[in-house]
PDB file of C-alpha atoms in Angstrom:
ATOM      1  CA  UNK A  22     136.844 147.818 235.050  1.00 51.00           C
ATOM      2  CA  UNK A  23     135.410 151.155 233.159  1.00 60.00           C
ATOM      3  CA  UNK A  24     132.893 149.648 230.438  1.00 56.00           C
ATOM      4  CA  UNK A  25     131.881 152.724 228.255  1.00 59.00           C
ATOM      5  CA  UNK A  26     128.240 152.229 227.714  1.00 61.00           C
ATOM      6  CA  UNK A  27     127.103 150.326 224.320  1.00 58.00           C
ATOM      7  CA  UNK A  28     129.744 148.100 224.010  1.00 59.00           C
ATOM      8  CA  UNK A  29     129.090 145.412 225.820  1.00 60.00           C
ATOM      9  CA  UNK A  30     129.217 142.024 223.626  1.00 59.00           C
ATOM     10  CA  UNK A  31     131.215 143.838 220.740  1.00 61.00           C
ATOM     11  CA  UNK A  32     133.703 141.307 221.656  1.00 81.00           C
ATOM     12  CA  UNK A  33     131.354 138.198 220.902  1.00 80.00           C
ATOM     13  CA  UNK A  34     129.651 139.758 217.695  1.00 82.00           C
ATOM     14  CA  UNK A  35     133.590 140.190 216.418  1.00 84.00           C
ATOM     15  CA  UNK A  36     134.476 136.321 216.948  1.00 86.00           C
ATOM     16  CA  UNK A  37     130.907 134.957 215.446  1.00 89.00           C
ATOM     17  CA  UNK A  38     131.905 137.328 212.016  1.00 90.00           C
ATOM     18  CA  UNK A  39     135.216 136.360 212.395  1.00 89.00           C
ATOM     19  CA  UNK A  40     134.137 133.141 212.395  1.00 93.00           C
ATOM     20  CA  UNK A  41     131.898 132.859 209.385  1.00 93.00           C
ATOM     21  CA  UNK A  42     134.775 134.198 206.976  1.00 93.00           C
ATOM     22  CA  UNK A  43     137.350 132.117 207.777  1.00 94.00           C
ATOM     23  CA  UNK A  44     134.782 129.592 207.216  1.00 94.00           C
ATOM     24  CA  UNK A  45     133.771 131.102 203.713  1.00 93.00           C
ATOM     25  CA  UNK A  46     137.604 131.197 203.094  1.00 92.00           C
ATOM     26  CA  UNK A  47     137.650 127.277 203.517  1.00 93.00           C
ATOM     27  CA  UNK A  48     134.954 126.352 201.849  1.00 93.00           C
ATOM     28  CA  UNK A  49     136.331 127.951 198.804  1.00 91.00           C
ATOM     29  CA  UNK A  50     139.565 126.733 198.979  1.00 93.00           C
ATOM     30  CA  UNK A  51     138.338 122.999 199.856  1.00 93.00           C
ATOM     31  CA  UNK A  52     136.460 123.478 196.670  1.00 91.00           C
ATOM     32  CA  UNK A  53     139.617 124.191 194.743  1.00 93.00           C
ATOM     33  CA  UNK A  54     141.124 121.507 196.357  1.00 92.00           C
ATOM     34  CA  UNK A  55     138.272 118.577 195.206  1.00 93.00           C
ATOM     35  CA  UNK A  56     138.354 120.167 191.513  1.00 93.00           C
ATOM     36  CA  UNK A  57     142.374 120.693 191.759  1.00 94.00           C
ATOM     37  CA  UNK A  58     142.152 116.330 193.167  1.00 91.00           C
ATOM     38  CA  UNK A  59     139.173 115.323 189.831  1.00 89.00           C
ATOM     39  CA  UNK A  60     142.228 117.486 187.834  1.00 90.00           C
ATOM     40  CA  UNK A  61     144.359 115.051 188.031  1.00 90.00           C
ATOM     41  CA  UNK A  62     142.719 112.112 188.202  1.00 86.00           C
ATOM     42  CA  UNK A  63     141.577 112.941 184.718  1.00 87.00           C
ATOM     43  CA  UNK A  64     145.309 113.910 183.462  1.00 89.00           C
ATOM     44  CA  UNK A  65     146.213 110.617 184.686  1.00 89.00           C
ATOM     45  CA  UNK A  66     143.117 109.123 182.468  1.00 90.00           C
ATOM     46  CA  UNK A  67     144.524 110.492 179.773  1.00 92.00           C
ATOM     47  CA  UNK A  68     147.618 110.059 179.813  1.00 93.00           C
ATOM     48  CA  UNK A  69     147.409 105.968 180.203  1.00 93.00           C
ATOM     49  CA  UNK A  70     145.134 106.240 177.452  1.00 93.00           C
ATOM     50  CA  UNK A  71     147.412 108.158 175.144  1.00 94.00           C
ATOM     51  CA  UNK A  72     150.209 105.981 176.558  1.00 94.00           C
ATOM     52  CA  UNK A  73     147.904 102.647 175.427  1.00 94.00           C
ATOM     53  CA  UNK A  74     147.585 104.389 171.664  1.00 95.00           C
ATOM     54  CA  UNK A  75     151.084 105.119 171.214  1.00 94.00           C
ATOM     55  CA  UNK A  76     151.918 101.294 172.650  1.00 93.00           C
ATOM     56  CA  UNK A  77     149.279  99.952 169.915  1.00 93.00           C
ATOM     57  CA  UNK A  78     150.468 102.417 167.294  1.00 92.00           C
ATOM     58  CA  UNK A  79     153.996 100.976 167.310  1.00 90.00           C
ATOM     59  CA  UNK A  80     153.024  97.485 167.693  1.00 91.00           C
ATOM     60  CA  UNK A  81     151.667  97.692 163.748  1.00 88.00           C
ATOM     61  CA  UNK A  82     154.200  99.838 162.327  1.00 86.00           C
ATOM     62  CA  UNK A  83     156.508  96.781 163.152  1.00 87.00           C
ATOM     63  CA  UNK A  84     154.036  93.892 161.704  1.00 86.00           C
ATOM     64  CA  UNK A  85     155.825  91.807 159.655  1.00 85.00           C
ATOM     65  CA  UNK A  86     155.254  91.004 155.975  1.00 82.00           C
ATOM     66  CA  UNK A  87     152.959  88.146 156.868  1.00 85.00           C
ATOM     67  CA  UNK A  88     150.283  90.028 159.023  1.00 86.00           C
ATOM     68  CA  UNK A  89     149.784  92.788 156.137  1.00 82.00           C
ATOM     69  CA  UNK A  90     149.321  90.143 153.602  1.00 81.00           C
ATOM     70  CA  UNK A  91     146.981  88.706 155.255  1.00 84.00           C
ATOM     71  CA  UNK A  92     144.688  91.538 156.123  1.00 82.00           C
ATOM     72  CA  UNK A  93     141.313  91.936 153.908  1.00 85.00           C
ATOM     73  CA  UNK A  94     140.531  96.172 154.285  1.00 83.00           C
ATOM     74  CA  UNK A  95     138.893  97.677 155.985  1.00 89.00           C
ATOM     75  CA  UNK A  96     140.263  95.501 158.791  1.00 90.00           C
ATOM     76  CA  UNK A  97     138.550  96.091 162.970  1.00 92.00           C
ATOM     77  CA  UNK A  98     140.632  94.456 165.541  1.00 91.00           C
ATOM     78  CA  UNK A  99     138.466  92.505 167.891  1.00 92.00           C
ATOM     79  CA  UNK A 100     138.262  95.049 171.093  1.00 93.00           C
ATOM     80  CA  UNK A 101     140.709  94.632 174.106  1.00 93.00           C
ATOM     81  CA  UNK A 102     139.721  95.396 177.859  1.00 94.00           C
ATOM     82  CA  UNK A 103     143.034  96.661 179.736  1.00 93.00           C
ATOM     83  CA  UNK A 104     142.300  97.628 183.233  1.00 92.00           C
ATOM     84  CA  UNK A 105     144.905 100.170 184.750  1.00 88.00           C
ATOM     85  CA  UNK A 106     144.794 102.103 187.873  1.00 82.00           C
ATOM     86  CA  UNK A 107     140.875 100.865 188.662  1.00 87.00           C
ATOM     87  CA  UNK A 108     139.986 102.193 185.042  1.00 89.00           C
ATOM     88  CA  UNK A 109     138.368  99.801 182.477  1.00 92.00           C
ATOM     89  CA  UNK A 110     139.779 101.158 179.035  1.00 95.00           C
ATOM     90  CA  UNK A 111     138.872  99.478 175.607  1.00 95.00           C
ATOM     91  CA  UNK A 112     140.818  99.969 172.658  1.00 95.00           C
ATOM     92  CA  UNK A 113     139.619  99.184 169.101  1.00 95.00           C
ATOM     93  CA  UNK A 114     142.171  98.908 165.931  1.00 95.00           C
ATOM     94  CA  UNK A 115     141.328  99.968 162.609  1.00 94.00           C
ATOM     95  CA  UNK A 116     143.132  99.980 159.407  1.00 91.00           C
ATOM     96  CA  UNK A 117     142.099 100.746 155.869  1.00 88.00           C
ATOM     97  CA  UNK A 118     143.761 101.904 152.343  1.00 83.00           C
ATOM     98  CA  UNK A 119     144.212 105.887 152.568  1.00 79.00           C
ATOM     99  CA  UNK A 120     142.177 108.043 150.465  1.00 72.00           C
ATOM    100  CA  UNK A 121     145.531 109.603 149.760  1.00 69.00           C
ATOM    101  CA  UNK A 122     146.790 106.729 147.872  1.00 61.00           C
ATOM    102  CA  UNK A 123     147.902 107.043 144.698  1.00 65.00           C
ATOM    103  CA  UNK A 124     147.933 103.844 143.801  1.00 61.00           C
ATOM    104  CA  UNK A 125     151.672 103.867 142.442  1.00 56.00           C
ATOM    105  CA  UNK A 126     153.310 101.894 142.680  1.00 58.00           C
ATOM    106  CA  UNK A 127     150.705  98.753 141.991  1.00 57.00           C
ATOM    107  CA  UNK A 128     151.732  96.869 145.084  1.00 64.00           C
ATOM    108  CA  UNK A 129     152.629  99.754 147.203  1.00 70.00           C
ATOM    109  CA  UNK A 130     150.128 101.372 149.930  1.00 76.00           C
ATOM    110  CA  UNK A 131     149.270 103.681 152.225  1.00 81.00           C
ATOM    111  CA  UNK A 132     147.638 102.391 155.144  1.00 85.00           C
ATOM    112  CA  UNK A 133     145.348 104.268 157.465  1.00 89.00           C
ATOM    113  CA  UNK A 134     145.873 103.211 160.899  1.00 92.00           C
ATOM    114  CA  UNK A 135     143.697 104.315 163.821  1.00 94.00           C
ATOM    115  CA  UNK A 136     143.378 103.614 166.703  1.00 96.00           C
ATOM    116  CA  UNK A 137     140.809 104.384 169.655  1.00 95.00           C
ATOM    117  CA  UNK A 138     141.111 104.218 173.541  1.00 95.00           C
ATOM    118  CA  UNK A 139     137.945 104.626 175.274  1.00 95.00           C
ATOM    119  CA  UNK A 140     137.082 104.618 179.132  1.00 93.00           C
ATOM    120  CA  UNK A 141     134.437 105.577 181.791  1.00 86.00           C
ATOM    121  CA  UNK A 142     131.601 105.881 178.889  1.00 71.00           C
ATOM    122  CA  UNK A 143     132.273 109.198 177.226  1.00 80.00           C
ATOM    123  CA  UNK A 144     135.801 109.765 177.520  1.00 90.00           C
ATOM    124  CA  UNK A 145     137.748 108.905 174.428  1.00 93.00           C
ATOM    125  CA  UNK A 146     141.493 109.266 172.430  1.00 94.00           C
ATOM    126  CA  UNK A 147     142.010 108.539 168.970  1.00 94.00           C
ATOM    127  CA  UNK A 148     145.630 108.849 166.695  1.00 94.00           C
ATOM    128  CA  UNK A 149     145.618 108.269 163.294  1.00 93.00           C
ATOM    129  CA  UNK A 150     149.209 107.164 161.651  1.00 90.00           C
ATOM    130  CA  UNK A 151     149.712 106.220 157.504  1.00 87.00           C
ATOM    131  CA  UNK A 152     152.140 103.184 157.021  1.00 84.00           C
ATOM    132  CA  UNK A 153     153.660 102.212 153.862  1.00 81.00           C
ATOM    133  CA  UNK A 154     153.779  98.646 152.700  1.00 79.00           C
ATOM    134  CA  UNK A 155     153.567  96.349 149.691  1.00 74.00           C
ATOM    135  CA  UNK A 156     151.180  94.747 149.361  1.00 70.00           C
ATOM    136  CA  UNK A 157     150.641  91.698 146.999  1.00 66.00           C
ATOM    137  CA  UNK A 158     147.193  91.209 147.310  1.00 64.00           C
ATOM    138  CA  UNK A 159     146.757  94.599 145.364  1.00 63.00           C
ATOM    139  CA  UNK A 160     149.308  93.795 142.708  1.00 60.00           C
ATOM    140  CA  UNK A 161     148.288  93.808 139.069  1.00 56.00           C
TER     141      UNK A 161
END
């Protein structure tokens, strides 16, 4: 075996380099991977929350006569806990007579609806819908 002189251990030196990038190389992409994981779980937040508004929203576009008549503005539903997928949500209901009102008819309204899905402190979704009713308590 012919060894030409200064290169013994080039062949360790190599591996230990070789080494350290492939290890840089997963590090990075195992980062990617934890944020690409957090990603979702936060889409999938969101999207039960949004799905809880839209359920809520339609629920009082279809209250009947009786439930409108009966509501003193502003109105605040009492707050609901719904717990989904290990997430604690609450969601709040709020209605009130629209600034955009024009108050004609006398018994007619607009109705501001909004409601509010909150979870995990901070995070929050809100939609806002206008519904038109008549209402008697406003006639003349």
């Amino acid at each position: 075996m012919n060894l030409v002189k200064g290169q013994r251990g080039f062949l360790l030196v190599e591996a230990v380099v070789a080494i350290v990038v492939i290890t840089v190389a997963l590090v990075a992409i195992l980062g990617m991977f934890i944020q690409s994981l957090q990603a979702t779980a936060n889409a999938a937040d969101y999207t039960v929350a949004a799905s809880l508004v839209q359920e809520q929203m339609e629920q009082m576009k279809i209250k009947d006569e009786l439930f409108w008549n009966s509501l003193s503005f502003p109105y605040q539903s009492a707050t609901e806990f719904i717990s989904m997928n290990k997430t604690t949500y609450t969601r709040t209901t709020q209605a009130e007579l629209s600034p955009l009102d024009p108050e004609y008819p006398a018994k007619q309204r607009i109705i501001k609806v909004t409601v509010n899905v909150e979870w995990l402190g901070a995070q929050k979704i809100s939609m806002v819908t206008y519904v038109l009713r008549e209402l008697p308590q406003f006639a003349n």
